[in-house]
Coordinates of C-alpha atoms in Angstrom, one line a residue:
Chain A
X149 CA -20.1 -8.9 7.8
X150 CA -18.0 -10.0 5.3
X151 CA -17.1 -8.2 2.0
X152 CA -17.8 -4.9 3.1
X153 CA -15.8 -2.0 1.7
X154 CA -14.4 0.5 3.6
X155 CA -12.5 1.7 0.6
X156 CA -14.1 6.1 -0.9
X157 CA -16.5 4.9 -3.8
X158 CA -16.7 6.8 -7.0
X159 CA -18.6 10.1 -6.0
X160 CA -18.0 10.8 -3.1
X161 CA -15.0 13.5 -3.8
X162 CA -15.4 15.8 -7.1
X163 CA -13.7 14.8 -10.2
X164 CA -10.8 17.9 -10.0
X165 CA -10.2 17.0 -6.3
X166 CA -9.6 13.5 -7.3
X167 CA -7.1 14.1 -10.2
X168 CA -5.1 16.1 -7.8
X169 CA -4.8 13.5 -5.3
X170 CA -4.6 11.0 -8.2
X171 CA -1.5 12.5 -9.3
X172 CA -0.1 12.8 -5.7
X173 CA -0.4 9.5 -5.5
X174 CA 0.7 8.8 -9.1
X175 CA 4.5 11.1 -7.8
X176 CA 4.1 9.2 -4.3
X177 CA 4.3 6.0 -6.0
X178 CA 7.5 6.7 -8.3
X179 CA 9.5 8.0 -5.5
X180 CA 8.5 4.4 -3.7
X181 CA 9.4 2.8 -6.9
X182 CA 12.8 4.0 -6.6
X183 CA 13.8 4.0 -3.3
X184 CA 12.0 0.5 -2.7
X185 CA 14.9 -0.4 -5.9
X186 CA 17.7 1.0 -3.5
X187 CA 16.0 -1.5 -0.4
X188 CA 15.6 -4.6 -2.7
X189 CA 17.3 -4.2 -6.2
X190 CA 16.6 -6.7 -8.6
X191 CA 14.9 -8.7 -5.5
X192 CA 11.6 -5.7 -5.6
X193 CA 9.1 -7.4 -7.9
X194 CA 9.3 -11.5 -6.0
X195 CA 9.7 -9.6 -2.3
X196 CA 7.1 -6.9 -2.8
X197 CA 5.0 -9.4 -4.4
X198 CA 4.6 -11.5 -1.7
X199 CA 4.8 -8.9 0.7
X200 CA 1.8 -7.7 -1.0
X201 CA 0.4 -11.1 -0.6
X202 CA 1.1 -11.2 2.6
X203 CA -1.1 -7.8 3.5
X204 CA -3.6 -9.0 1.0
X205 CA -3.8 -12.3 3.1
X206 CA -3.8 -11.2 6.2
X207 CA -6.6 -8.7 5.5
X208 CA -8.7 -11.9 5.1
X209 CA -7.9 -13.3 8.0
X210 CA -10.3 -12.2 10.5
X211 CA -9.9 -12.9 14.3
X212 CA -12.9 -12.4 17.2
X213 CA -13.6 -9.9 18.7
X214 CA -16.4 -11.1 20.7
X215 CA -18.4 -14.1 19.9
X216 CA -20.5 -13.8 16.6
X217 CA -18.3 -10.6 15.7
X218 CA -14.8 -10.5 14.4
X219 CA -12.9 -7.9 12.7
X220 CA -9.7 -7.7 10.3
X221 CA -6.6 -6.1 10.3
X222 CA -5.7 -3.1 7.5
X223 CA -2.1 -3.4 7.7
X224 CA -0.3 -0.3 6.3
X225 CA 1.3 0.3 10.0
X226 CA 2.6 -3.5 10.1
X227 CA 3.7 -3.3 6.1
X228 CA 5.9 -0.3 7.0
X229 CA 7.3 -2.0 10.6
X230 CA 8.0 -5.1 8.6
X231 CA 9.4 -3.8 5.7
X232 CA 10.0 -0.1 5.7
X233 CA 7.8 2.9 4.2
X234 CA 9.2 2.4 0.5
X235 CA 8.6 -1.2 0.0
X236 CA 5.6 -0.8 2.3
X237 CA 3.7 2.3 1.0
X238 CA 4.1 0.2 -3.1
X239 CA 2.9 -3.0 -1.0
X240 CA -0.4 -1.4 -0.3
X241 CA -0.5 0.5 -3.4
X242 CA -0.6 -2.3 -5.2
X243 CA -2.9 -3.9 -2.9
X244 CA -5.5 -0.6 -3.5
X245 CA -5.2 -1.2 -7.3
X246 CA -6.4 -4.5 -7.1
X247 CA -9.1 -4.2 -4.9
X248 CA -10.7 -1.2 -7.8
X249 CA -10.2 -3.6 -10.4
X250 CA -9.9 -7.4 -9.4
X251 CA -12.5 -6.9 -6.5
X252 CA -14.7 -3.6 -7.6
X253 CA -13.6 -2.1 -4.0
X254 CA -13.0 1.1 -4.0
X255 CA -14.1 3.4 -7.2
X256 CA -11.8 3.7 -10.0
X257 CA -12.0 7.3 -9.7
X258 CA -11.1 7.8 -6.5
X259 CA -7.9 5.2 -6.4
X260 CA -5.8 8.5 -6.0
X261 CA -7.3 9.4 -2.5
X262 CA -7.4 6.2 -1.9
X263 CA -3.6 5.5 -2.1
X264 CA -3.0 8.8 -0.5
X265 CA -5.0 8.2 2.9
X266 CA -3.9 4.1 3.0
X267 CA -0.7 4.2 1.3
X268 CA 0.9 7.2 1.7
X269 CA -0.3 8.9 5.0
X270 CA -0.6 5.6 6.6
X271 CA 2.9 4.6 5.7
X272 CA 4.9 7.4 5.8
X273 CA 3.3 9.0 8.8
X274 CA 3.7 6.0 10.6
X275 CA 7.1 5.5 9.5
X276 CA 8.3 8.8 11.2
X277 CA 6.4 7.9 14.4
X278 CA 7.9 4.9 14.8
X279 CA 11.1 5.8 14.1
X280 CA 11.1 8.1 16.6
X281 CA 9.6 6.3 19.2
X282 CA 12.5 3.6 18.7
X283 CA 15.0 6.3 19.2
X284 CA 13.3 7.0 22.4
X285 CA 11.8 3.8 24.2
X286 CA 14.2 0.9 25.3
X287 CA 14.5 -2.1 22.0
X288 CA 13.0 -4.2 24.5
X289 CA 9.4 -6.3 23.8
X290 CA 7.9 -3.8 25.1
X291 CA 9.4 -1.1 23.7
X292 CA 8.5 -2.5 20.2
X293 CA 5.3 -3.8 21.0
X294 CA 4.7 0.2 22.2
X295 CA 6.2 1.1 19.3
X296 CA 3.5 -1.1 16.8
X297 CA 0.6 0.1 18.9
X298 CA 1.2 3.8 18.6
X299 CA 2.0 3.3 14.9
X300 CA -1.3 1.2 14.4
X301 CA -3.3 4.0 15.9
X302 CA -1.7 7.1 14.3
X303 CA -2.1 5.4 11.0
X304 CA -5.4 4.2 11.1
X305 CA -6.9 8.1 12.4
X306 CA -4.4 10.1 10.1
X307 CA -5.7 7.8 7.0
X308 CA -9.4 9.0 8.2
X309 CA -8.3 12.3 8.4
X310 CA -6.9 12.1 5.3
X311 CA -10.7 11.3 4.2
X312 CA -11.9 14.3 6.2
X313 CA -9.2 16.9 4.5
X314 CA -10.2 15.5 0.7
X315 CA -14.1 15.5 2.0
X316 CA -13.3 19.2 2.5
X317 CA -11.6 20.3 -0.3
X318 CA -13.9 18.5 -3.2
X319 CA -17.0 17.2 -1.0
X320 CA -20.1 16.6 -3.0
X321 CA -22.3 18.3 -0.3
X322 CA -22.3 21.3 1.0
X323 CA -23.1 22.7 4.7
X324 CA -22.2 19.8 6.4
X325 CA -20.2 20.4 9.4
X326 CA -17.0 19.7 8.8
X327 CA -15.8 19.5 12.6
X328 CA -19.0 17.0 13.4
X329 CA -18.0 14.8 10.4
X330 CA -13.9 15.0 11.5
X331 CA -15.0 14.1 15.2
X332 CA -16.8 11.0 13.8
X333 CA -14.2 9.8 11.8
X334 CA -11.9 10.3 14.2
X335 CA -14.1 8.7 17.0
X336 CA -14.8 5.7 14.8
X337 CA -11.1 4.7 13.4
X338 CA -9.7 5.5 17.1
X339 CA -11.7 2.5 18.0
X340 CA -10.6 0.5 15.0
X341 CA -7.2 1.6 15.4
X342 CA -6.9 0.2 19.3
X343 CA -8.0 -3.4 17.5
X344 CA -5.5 -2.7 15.0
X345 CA -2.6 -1.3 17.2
X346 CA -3.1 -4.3 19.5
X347 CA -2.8 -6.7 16.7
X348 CA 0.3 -4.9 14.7
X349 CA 2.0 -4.9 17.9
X350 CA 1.4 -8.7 18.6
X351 CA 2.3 -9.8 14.9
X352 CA 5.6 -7.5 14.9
X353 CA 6.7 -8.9 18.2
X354 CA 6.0 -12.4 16.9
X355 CA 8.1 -11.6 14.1
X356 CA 10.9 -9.7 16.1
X357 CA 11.2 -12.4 18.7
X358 CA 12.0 -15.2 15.7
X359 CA 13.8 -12.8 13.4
X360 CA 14.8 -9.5 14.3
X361 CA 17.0 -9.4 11.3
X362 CA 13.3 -9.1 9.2
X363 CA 11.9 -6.1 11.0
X364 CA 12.9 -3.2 9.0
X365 CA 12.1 -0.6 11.9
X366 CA 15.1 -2.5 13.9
X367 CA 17.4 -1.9 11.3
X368 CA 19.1 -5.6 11.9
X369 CA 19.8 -4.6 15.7
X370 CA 18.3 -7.7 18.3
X371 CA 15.9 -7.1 21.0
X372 CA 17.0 -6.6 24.5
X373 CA 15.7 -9.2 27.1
X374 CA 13.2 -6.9 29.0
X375 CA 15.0 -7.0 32.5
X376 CA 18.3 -7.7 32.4
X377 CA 20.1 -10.6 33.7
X378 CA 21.9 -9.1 36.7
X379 CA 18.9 -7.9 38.2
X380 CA 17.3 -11.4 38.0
X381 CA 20.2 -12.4 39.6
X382 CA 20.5 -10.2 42.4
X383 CA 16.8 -10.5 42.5
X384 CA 16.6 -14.3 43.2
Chain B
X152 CA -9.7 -2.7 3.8
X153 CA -12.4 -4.9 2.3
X154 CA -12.5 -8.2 3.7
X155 CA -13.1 -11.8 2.0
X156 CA -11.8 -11.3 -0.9
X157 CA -11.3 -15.0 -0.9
X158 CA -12.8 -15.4 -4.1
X159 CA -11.8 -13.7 -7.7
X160 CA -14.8 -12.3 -8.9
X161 CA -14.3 -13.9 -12.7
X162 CA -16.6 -15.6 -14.3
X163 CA -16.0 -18.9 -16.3
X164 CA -18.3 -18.3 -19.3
X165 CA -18.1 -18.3 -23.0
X166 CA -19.7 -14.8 -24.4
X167 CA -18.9 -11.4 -26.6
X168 CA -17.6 -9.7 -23.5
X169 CA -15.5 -12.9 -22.6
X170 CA -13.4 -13.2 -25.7
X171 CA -12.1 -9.5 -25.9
X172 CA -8.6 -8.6 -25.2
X173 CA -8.9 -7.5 -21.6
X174 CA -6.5 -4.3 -22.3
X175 CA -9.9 -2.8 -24.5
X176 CA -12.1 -3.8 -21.3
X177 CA -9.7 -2.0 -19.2
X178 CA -9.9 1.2 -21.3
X179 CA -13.7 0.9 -21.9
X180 CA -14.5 0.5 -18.0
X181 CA -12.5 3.4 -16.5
X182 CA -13.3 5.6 -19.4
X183 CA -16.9 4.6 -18.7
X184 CA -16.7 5.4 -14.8
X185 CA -14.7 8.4 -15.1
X186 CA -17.2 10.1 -17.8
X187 CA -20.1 8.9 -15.1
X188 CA -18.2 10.6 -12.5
X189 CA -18.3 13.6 -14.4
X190 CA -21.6 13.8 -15.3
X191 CA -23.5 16.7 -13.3
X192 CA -25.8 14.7 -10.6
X193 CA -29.4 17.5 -11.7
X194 CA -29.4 15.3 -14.9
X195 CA -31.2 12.5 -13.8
X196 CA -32.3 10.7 -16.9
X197 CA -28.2 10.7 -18.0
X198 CA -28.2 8.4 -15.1
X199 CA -30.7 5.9 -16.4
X200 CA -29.2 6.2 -19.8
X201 CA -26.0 4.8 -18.0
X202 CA -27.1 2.0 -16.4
X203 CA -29.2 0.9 -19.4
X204 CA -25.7 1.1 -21.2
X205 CA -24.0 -1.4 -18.7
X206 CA -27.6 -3.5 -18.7
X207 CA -26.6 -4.5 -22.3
X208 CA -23.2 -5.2 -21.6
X209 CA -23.6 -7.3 -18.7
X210 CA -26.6 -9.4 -20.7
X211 CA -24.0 -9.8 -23.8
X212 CA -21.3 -11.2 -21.1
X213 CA -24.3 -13.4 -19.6
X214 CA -23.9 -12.1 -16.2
X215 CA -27.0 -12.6 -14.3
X216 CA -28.4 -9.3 -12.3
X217 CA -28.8 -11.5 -9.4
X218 CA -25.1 -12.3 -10.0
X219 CA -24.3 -8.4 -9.6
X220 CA -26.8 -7.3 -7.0
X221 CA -25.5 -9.7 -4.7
X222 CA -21.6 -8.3 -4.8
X223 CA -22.7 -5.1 -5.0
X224 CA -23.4 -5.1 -1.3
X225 CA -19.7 -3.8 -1.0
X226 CA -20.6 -0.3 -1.2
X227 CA -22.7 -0.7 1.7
X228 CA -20.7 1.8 4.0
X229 CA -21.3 4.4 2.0
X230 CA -24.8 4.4 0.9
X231 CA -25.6 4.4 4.7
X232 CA -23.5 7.8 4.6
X233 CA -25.6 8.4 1.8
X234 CA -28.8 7.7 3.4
X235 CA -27.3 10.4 6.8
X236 CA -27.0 13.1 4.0
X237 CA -30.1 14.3 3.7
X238 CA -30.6 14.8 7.4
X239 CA -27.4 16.7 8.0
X240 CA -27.2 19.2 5.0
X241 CA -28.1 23.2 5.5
X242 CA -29.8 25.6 3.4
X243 CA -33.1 24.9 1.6
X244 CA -35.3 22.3 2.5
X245 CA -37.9 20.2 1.3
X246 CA -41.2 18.6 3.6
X247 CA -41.2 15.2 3.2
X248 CA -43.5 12.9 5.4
X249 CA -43.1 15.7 8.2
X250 CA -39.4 15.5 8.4
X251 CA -37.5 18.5 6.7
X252 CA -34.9 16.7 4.2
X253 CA -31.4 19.4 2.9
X254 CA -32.4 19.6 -1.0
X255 CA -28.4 19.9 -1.1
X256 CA -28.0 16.7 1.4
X257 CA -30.6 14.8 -0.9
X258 CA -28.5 15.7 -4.1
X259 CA -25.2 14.7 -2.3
X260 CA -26.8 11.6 -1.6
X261 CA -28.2 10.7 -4.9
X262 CA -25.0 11.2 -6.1
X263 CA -22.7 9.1 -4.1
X264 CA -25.7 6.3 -4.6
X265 CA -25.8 6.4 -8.2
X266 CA -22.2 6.9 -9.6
X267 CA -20.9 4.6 -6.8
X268 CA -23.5 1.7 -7.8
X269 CA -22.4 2.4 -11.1
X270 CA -18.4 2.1 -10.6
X271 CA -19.1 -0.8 -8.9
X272 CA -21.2 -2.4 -11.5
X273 CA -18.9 -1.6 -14.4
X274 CA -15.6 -2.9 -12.2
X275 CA -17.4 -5.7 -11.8
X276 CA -18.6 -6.3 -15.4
X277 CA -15.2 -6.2 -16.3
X278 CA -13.7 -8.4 -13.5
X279 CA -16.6 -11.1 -13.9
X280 CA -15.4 -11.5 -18.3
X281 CA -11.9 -11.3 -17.4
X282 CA -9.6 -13.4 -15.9
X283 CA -6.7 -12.1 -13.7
X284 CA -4.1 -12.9 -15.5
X285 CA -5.7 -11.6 -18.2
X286 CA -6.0 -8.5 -16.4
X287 CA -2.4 -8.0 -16.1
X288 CA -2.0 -8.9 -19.4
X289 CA -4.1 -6.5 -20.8
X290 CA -2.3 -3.5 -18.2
X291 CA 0.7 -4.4 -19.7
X292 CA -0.6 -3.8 -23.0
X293 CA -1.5 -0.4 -21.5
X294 CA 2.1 0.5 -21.0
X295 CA 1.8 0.0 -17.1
X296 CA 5.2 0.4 -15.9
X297 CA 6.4 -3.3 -15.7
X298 CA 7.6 -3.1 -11.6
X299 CA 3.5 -2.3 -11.2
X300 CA 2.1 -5.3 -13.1
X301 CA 5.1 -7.9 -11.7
X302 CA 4.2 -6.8 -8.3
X303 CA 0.4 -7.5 -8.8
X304 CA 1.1 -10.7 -10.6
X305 CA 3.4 -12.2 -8.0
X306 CA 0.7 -10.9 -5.6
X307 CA -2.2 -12.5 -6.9
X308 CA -0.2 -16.2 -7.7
X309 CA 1.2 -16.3 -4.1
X310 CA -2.1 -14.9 -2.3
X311 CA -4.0 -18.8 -2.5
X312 CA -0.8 -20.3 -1.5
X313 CA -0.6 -17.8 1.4
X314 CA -4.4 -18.1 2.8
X315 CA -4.0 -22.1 2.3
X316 CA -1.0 -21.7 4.4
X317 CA -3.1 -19.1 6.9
X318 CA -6.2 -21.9 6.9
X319 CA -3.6 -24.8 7.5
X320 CA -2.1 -23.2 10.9
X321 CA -5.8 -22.0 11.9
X322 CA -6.6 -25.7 11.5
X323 CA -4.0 -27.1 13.3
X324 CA -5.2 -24.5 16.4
X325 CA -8.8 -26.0 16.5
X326 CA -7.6 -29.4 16.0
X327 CA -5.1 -28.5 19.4
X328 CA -8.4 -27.7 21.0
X329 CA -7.8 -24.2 20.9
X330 CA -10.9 -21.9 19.6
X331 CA -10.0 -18.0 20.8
X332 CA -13.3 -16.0 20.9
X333 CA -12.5 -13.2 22.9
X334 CA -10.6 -10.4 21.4
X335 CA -7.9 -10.7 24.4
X336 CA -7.1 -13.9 23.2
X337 CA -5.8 -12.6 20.1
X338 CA -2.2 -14.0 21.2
X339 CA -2.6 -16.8 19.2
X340 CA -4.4 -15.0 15.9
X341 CA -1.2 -12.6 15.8
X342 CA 1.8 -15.2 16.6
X343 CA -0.2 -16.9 13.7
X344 CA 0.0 -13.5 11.1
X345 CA 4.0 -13.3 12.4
X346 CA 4.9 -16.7 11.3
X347 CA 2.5 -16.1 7.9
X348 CA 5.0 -13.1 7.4
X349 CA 8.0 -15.1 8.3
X350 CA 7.2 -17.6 5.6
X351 CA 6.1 -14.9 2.8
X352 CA 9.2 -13.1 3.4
X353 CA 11.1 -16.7 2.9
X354 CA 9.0 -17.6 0.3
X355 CA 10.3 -14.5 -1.8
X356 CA 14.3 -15.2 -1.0
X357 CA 13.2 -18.6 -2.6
X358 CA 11.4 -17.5 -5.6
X359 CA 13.9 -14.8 -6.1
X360 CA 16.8 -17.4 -5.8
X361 CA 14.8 -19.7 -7.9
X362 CA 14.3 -16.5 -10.5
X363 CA 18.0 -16.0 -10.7
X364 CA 19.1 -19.3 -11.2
X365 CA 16.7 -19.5 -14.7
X366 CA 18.6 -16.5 -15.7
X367 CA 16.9 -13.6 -14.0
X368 CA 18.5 -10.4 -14.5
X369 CA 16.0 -7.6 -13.4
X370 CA 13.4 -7.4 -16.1
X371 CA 10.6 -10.0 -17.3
X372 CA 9.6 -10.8 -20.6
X373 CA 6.5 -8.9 -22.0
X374 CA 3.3 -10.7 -21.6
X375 CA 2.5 -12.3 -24.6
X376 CA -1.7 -11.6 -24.7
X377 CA -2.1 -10.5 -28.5
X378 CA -3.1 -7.0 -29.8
X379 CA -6.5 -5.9 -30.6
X380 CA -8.3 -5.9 -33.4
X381 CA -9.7 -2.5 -35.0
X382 CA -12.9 -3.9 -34.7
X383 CA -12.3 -5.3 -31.1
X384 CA -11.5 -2.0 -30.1
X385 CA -14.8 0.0 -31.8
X386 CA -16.7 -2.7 -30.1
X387 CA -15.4 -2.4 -26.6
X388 CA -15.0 1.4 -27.1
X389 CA -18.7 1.5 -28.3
X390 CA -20.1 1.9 -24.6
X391 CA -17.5 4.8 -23.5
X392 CA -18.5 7.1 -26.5
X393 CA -22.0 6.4 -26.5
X394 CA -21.6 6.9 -22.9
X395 CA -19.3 10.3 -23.4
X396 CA -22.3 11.5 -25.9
X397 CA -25.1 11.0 -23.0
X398 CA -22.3 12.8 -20.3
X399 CA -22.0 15.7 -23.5
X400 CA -26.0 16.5 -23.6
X401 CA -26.1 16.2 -20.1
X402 CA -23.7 18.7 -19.4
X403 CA -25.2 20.6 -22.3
X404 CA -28.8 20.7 -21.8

């Protein structure tokens, strides 16, 4: 199992349906441009470049699953933990655009629904859930680690979904149920998404515990100890 | 989400294909996928037309077929959605070895088989002739807004030092005696991926440091890569027209 695309191939989505979400993504993509510029400044190209690296990397990397099968993480959920939706979302744009022409993954045609269901959904939508679920769980460990685990999920089923609403729209088949196909792609990337959310939240906590100051979604704030110390006291 | 991209796909050869300025690759693959993609899927023999189009090409840049079947295994996901098709589509049917097959299903499938195949042929005609820097090169060319193609060029020069870096802590794991197996023992795998992000992230504060202090002030120079010929161009942009004049009678007849 290696080298095995999970990216939409050319003809799979009609041509009209992907120049609309080509030039979704195409707006998408501008308004990351800029606000990634506010994030970074002049610093954008060298950070999102190895940023981008980074997700590209890690995406190689695969771990076990069980013995003699291993998987390997997407990363749009972790990208916009570690460094925000703006700088995130161009991260894996950029990674996308490779992929259709460095790698021949993913159809050229289709790099618009690609970035839309990866990039933008998985980034953005994430983003919000995140953020709120920091407002609202304790900035403990296991608050973030909750945190990355519910992000991972949402992001990896609202990206299939994604696939499901542009198979609707400009499908090249007719008469196939749409709510069987939604229920398999949703039953299929909820699976994938437990591997990824456990992973995201592992890496991010990794990362939070060494520097907090590097997790966008803390916003430079520290983690709490999980119980704290005057209960250990009074416990001991 | 494709993994193992380990390896860039490029070719080291000496052929036609090979010494073209990659920004008239660029232009003739896309053009040639997009005007595949729009071909209607009833004409058949448009289809054949195609791939005896990208037959020539990939013979002029000496790229063995053996070369391209093998890689094209990447769109394996979807011809197995492909293959489903036929079984799950409504309306008419058609008997074929006792099983009743959607004629609309068996279209949809044909479809997503051929122009798929296709886009992934021609991507990887043009990735095997043309090195990636090349390939940035030549987007640049294209008027690519610059942040894009400084992005992907940072991201393809730091991606070997980063997976050296990744296979460097994964060997100093084994060599601790430590060989996870089990997906709960993905502890190690993900403290691993937080301390790859921990130097990527530092590894940018230095190159951009590094940038600054050689007098970095926002913007790069252009790529050099020269400008094409006239005749580089018609030779390049040969396969999309005669490829657009198929796609035309097709859509005609």
């Amino acid at each position: 199992m290696d080298t095995v695309a999970m990216h939409i191939s050319n003809g799979i989505v009609d041509p009209a349906t992907s120049a609309v979400f080509a030039a979704i993504a195409l707006a998408g993509m501008i308004v990351c441009v800029l606000r990634g510029r506010r994030d970074l400044d002049d610093r954008l190209a060298p950070m999102a470049g190895l940023v981008a690296a980074f997700i590209f990397a890690v995406q190689m990397l695969n771990f076990p699953v069980l013995p003699g099968v291993s998987g390997h993480l997407l990363g749009g959920a972790l990208a916009a933990m570690l460094v925000g939706p703006w700088v995130g979302a161009l991260c894996v744009t950029i990674v996308l655009i490779v992929q259709a022409l460095v790698f021949a993954d993913g159809g050229v045609s289709a790099i618009g629904l690609n970035v839309t269901n990866m990039a933008l959904i998985g980034t953005f939508l994430t983003y919000g859930v995140l953020a709120l679920l920091l407002k609202v769980l304790p900035r403990t460990a296991t608050g973030v680690a909750v945190t990355g685990f519910v992000a991972a999920v949402v992001s990896v089923v609202a990206g299939s979904l994604g696939f499901v609403l542009q198979y609707a729209i400009g499908g090249q088949v007719d008469g196939i149920s749409l709510g069987g196909a939604a229920g398999a792609m949703v039953g299929v990337h909820a699976l994938i998404g437990v591997g990824e959310g456990l992973i995201t939240a592992a890496t991010v906590l990794a990362v939070a515990k060494v520097r907090p100051d590097l997790v966008y979604a803390l916003r430079g704030k520290r983690l709490l100890p999980s119980t704290p110390k005057s209960t250990v006291e009074s416990a001991a | 989400m494709g993994a193992g991209h380990a390896h860039v796909l490029h070719l080291e050869r000496d052929s036609v294909v090979h010494r073209l300025p990659p920004q008239v690759k660029i232009v003739a693959s896309v053009a040639f996928t997009l005007l595949v993609v729009l071909t209607p899927r009833e004409r058949m023999w448009a289809f054949a037309v195609y791939a005896g189009l990208l037959a020539v090409v990939a013979a002029l840049g000496r790229i063995g077929p053996l070369w391209i079947a093998r890689r094209t295994v990447i769109e394996v996901p979807f011809v197995i959605l492909a293959v489903i098709l036929p079984f799950l589509g409504t309306g008419e049917t058609v008997a074929w070895l006792g099983v009743d097959l959607s004629v609309e299903g068996l279209y949809g499938a044909w479809n997503i088989a051929v122009k798929g195949t296709l886009g992934v042929v021609s991507s990887l005609v043009l990735a095997a002739t043309t090195p990636v820097n090349d390939l940035i090169t030549g987007l640049e060319r294209l008027r690519c807004p610059q942040i894009i193609t400084q992005i992907a060029a940072f991201m393809l020069r730091y991606l070997q030092v980063l997976s050296d870096e990744a296979r460097r802590m994964r060997v100093a794991r084994l060599s601790r005696g430590y060989r996870p197996r089990f997906f709960w023992q993905l502890r190690a795998w993900a403290t691993g991926a937080g301390a790859l992000f921990l130097r990527a992230f530092e590894r940018g504060e230095r190159v951009y440091v590094a940038m600054l202090s050689r007098g970095y002030t926002g913007t790069f120079p252009r790529l050099k890569g020269r400008s094409a010929r006239p005749g580089e161009w018609a030779a390049a942009l040969a396969l999309p027209v005669a490829t657009g004049a198929v796609a035309l009678a097709a859509a005609l007849t």
